[in-house]
Amino acid sequence: MWIFGWKGPSGYSARSTAEEVTQGIDGTGFTAIVTGASSGIGMETARVLALRGVHVIMAVRNVDAGRGVKEAILKELPSAKIDVMELDLSSMASVRKFALDYQSSALPLNLLINNAGVAGPFALSQDNIELHFATNHIGHFLLTNLLLETMKKTSQESNAEGRIVNVSSRGHHFAYREGIRFEKINNESEYNTIQAYGQSKLANILHANELARRLKEEGVQITANSLHPGAIVTNIARHHSIFNVFSNLGKFFLKNVAQGAATTCYVALHPQVKGISGEYFVDSNKAKASSLAQDAELGRKLWDFSISLTDPKQLGRSA
């Protein structure tokens, strides 16, 4: 962890901001989807990408909040290209509608930033899947699969590298001992909020790694990476009592939102990351995820399990 201003090999540290890591980069002509862009690091990611000339589509559950953010960004950056679209990642129907609407718009897609996340007590999604796993992983898994052809077409036509960025968390270290509880995803009696959140964040890394492997095999010009944004107190942490303590200590140990969005923007836009795929980043530098997160067989098993939940007909053709 490149903390206290110590710079890593990339030249950036935990103190670097999203604006700093994208300084001088021209994203004009790129189009990005940022999920969860109505608050926190998603909002800052959208703002900084727009600042660099990227056409940003804010994929948000609360459209009114999203429009408010859009107006604020346009007030600061009158020439920014920003659109707001509704997306509830806890609902596969909503994900499918979003993807269909996006495809109907005929917009290109260079960057897919899977940023949105939830953390809280036990609950089931509209599709009867434990809410952390449904929102943080399954929703993004389905969204990525549905938009992948659009990304491939954009990359081929523009001859520009597409990038998929999964915002994970160091919390993946606190997943259940076996990593992913395939047979107990909805088991409330053995539920633990921190471990359930960790499981979903572990899934984000495994998803990016397995997707990177498949894209390499296919020979397409699209990368997939994951990252830990840093310890940041945002709305996602409101259900964790320990963050009440962190809030008081935040000025000493936690990142602000501008710093929290740095690694996402770095992985999405920086030329240093060109051609790099299947990696995990912390503080805008390559880092090492947990041993479970590097388990390729677990990643393949998770892929098949995710296909079985989102599109069972494809299971036999998913390898």
Coordinates of C-alpha atoms in Angstrom, one line a residue, residues 47-307:
R47 CA -16.8 13.8 -13.0
V48 CA -13.1 13.2 -13.7
L49 CA -13.8 11.1 -16.8
A50 CA -16.0 13.9 -18.1
L51 CA -13.3 16.4 -17.3
R52 CA -10.9 14.4 -19.6
G53 CA -13.4 14.5 -22.4
V54 CA -15.1 11.1 -22.0
H55 CA -18.8 10.8 -22.8
V56 CA -20.1 9.4 -19.5
I57 CA -23.3 7.4 -19.1
M58 CA -24.2 7.4 -15.4
A59 CA -26.0 4.1 -14.7
V60 CA -27.9 4.8 -11.4
R61 CA -30.7 3.4 -9.4
N62 CA -32.0 6.8 -8.3
V63 CA -32.4 8.8 -11.5
D64 CA -33.3 12.0 -9.7
A65 CA -30.1 11.9 -7.8
G66 CA -28.2 11.1 -11.0
R67 CA -29.7 14.1 -12.7
G68 CA -28.7 16.3 -9.8
V69 CA -25.1 15.1 -10.1
K70 CA -25.2 15.6 -13.9
E71 CA -26.4 19.2 -13.4
A72 CA -23.6 19.8 -10.8
I73 CA -21.0 18.5 -13.2
L74 CA -22.3 20.5 -16.1
K75 CA -22.2 23.6 -14.0
E76 CA -18.5 23.0 -13.4
L77 CA -17.8 21.6 -16.9
P78 CA -20.4 23.1 -19.4
S79 CA -18.9 21.2 -22.3
A80 CA -19.1 17.8 -20.5
K81 CA -21.0 15.0 -22.3
I82 CA -23.1 13.2 -19.6
D83 CA -26.2 11.1 -19.8
V84 CA -28.2 9.4 -17.0
M85 CA -29.8 6.0 -17.4
E86 CA -31.7 3.9 -14.8
L87 CA -30.1 0.7 -13.6
D88 CA -30.9 -1.4 -10.5
L89 CA -28.2 -4.0 -10.3
S90 CA -30.2 -6.1 -7.8
S91 CA -32.7 -6.8 -10.5
M92 CA -31.8 -8.8 -13.6
A93 CA -34.9 -7.4 -15.4
S94 CA -33.5 -3.9 -14.8
V95 CA -30.0 -4.9 -16.0
R96 CA -31.5 -6.5 -19.2
K97 CA -33.6 -3.4 -19.9
F98 CA -30.6 -1.1 -19.4
A99 CA -28.5 -3.2 -21.8
L100 CA -31.3 -3.3 -24.4
D101 CA -31.8 0.5 -24.1
Y102 CA -28.1 1.1 -24.4
Q103 CA -27.8 -1.1 -27.5
S104 CA -30.8 0.7 -29.0
S105 CA -29.1 4.0 -28.5
A106 CA -26.3 2.8 -30.9
L107 CA -23.7 4.4 -28.7
P108 CA -20.2 3.0 -28.7
L109 CA -18.7 1.6 -25.5
N110 CA -15.0 1.9 -24.6
L111 CA -15.0 1.7 -20.9
L112 CA -17.2 -0.2 -18.5
I113 CA -16.7 0.8 -14.8
N114 CA -18.5 -1.7 -12.6
N115 CA -18.4 0.5 -9.5
A116 CA -21.8 0.3 -7.7
G117 CA -22.1 -1.7 -4.5
V118 CA -24.1 -2.3 -1.4
A119 CA -23.3 -3.4 2.2
G120 CA -25.9 -4.2 4.8
P121 CA -27.9 -6.7 6.7
F122 CA -29.3 -9.9 5.2
A123 CA -31.8 -9.4 2.4
L124 CA -32.8 -11.1 -0.8
S125 CA -32.9 -9.4 -4.2
Q126 CA -35.9 -9.3 -6.5
D127 CA -34.5 -12.5 -8.1
N128 CA -34.3 -14.2 -4.7
I129 CA -30.5 -14.0 -4.4
E130 CA -28.6 -12.7 -1.3
L131 CA -28.4 -9.0 -1.9
H132 CA -24.6 -8.4 -1.7
F133 CA -23.9 -11.2 -4.1
A134 CA -26.8 -10.2 -6.4
T135 CA -25.9 -6.5 -6.6
N136 CA -22.2 -6.4 -6.3
H137 CA -21.5 -9.4 -8.5
I138 CA -24.4 -11.0 -10.4
G139 CA -25.7 -7.6 -11.6
H140 CA -22.3 -6.6 -12.9
F141 CA -21.6 -10.0 -14.4
L142 CA -24.8 -9.9 -16.4
L143 CA -24.3 -6.3 -17.4
T144 CA -20.8 -7.0 -18.6
N145 CA -21.9 -10.1 -20.6
L146 CA -24.8 -8.2 -22.2
L147 CA -22.6 -5.3 -23.3
L148 CA -19.6 -7.2 -24.3
E149 CA -20.5 -7.4 -28.0
T150 CA -21.0 -3.7 -28.1
M151 CA -17.5 -3.3 -26.6
K152 CA -16.0 -5.7 -29.1
K153 CA -17.6 -3.8 -32.0
T154 CA -16.4 -0.5 -30.6
S155 CA -12.8 -1.7 -30.1
Q156 CA -12.7 -3.2 -33.6
E157 CA -14.1 -0.2 -35.4
S158 CA -12.1 2.4 -33.4
N159 CA -8.9 0.2 -33.1
A160 CA -8.9 1.4 -29.4
E161 CA -8.5 -0.8 -26.4
G162 CA -11.6 -1.4 -24.4
R163 CA -11.3 -1.6 -20.7
I164 CA -13.6 -3.3 -18.1
V165 CA -12.9 -2.2 -14.5
N166 CA -14.3 -4.0 -11.5
V167 CA -14.2 -2.0 -8.3
S168 CA -13.6 -4.6 -5.6
S169 CA -12.3 -4.0 -2.1
R170 CA -9.6 -5.2 0.3
G171 CA -12.6 -6.6 2.1
H172 CA -12.3 -9.6 -0.2
H173 CA -9.8 -10.9 2.3
F174 CA -12.7 -11.3 4.7
A175 CA -14.8 -13.6 2.6
Y176 CA -16.0 -16.9 3.9
R177 CA -13.2 -19.4 4.4
E178 CA -14.1 -21.4 1.3
G179 CA -14.4 -18.2 -0.7
I180 CA -17.7 -18.5 -2.5
R181 CA -20.5 -20.4 -0.8
F182 CA -22.1 -21.8 -3.9
E183 CA -24.5 -24.0 -2.0
K184 CA -25.2 -21.5 0.7
I185 CA -25.6 -18.2 -1.0
N186 CA -29.0 -17.6 0.6
N187 CA -28.3 -19.3 3.9
E188 CA -29.5 -16.7 6.4
S189 CA -28.7 -18.9 9.5
E190 CA -24.9 -18.7 8.7
Y191 CA -25.0 -15.2 7.4
N192 CA -22.3 -12.7 8.4
T193 CA -22.5 -9.2 6.9
I194 CA -18.7 -8.6 6.6
Q195 CA -18.1 -12.1 5.1
A196 CA -21.0 -11.8 2.7
Y197 CA -19.7 -8.4 1.5
G198 CA -16.2 -9.9 1.3
Q199 CA -17.6 -12.8 -0.7
S200 CA -19.1 -10.4 -3.3
K201 CA -15.9 -8.4 -3.5
L202 CA -13.9 -11.6 -4.0
A203 CA -16.3 -12.4 -6.8
N204 CA -15.5 -9.1 -8.5
I205 CA -11.8 -10.1 -8.7
L206 CA -12.5 -13.6 -9.8
H207 CA -14.9 -12.3 -12.4
A208 CA -12.3 -9.9 -13.8
N209 CA -9.6 -12.5 -13.9
E210 CA -11.7 -15.2 -15.6
L211 CA -13.0 -12.6 -18.1
A212 CA -9.5 -11.4 -18.8
R213 CA -8.5 -15.0 -19.6
R214 CA -11.4 -15.5 -22.0
L215 CA -10.8 -12.2 -23.8
K216 CA -7.1 -13.1 -24.2
E217 CA -8.1 -16.5 -25.7
E218 CA -10.5 -14.8 -28.0
G219 CA -7.8 -12.3 -29.1
V220 CA -10.0 -9.2 -28.7
Q221 CA -8.6 -5.8 -27.7
I222 CA -10.4 -5.6 -24.4
T223 CA -8.9 -5.8 -20.9
A224 CA -10.5 -6.6 -17.6
N225 CA -9.0 -5.6 -14.2
S226 CA -10.0 -5.2 -10.6
L227 CA -9.0 -2.8 -7.8
H228 CA -9.3 -1.8 -4.2
P229 CA -10.2 2.0 -4.1
G230 CA -8.9 2.4 -0.6
A231 CA -10.6 2.8 2.8
I232 CA -13.2 5.5 2.3
V233 CA -16.3 6.3 4.3
T234 CA -19.1 6.6 1.8
N235 CA -22.8 5.7 1.9
I236 CA -22.0 2.1 1.3
A237 CA -20.6 1.8 4.8
R238 CA -23.6 3.2 6.7
H239 CA -24.6 -0.3 8.0
H240 CA -21.2 -1.1 9.5
S241 CA -20.9 0.2 13.0
I242 CA -17.1 0.0 12.9
F243 CA -17.1 2.9 10.4
N244 CA -18.4 5.2 13.1
V245 CA -15.0 4.8 14.6
F246 CA -13.3 5.2 11.3
S247 CA -15.2 8.4 10.6
N248 CA -13.6 10.0 13.6
L249 CA -10.1 8.8 12.6
G250 CA -10.7 9.4 8.9
K251 CA -8.6 12.5 8.6
F252 CA -5.6 10.4 9.7
F253 CA -6.1 7.1 8.0
L254 CA -8.9 7.2 5.3
K255 CA -8.9 8.5 1.8
N256 CA -11.2 11.3 0.6
V257 CA -13.4 10.7 -2.4
A258 CA -11.0 12.4 -4.8
Q259 CA -8.3 9.9 -3.7
G260 CA -10.7 7.0 -3.6
A261 CA -11.6 7.4 -7.3
A262 CA -8.0 7.7 -8.3
T263 CA -7.3 4.0 -8.9
T264 CA -10.5 3.5 -10.9
C265 CA -9.6 6.4 -13.2
Y266 CA -6.0 5.3 -13.5
V267 CA -7.0 1.8 -14.5
A268 CA -9.7 3.1 -16.9
L269 CA -7.6 5.8 -18.7
H270 CA -3.9 5.7 -18.0
P271 CA -1.6 4.6 -20.9
Q272 CA 0.6 2.7 -18.3
V273 CA -2.2 0.2 -18.1
K274 CA -2.5 -0.5 -21.8
G275 CA -2.5 -4.2 -22.6
I276 CA -2.5 -5.1 -18.9
S277 CA -5.3 -7.6 -18.1
G278 CA -6.3 -9.8 -15.2
E279 CA -4.5 -7.7 -12.6
Y280 CA -5.5 -6.2 -9.3
F281 CA -4.6 -2.7 -8.4
V282 CA -4.3 -0.7 -5.2
D283 CA -3.3 3.0 -4.9
S284 CA -2.9 3.2 -8.7
N285 CA -0.2 0.4 -8.6
K286 CA -0.3 -3.3 -9.3
A287 CA -0.9 -5.3 -6.1
K288 CA -1.4 -8.8 -4.9
A289 CA -4.9 -10.1 -4.1
S290 CA -5.6 -12.9 -1.7
S291 CA -4.8 -16.5 -2.7
L292 CA -8.5 -17.2 -3.2
A293 CA -8.7 -14.3 -5.5
Q294 CA -5.9 -15.8 -7.6
D295 CA -7.5 -19.3 -7.7
A296 CA -8.3 -19.8 -11.4
E297 CA -10.4 -22.9 -10.8
L298 CA -12.5 -21.0 -8.3
G299 CA -12.9 -18.3 -11.0
R300 CA -14.1 -20.8 -13.6
K301 CA -16.5 -22.4 -11.1
L302 CA -17.9 -18.9 -10.2
W303 CA -18.3 -18.1 -13.9
D304 CA -20.4 -21.2 -14.5
F305 CA -22.4 -20.6 -11.3
S306 CA -23.1 -17.0 -12.4
I307 CA -24.2 -18.2 -15.9

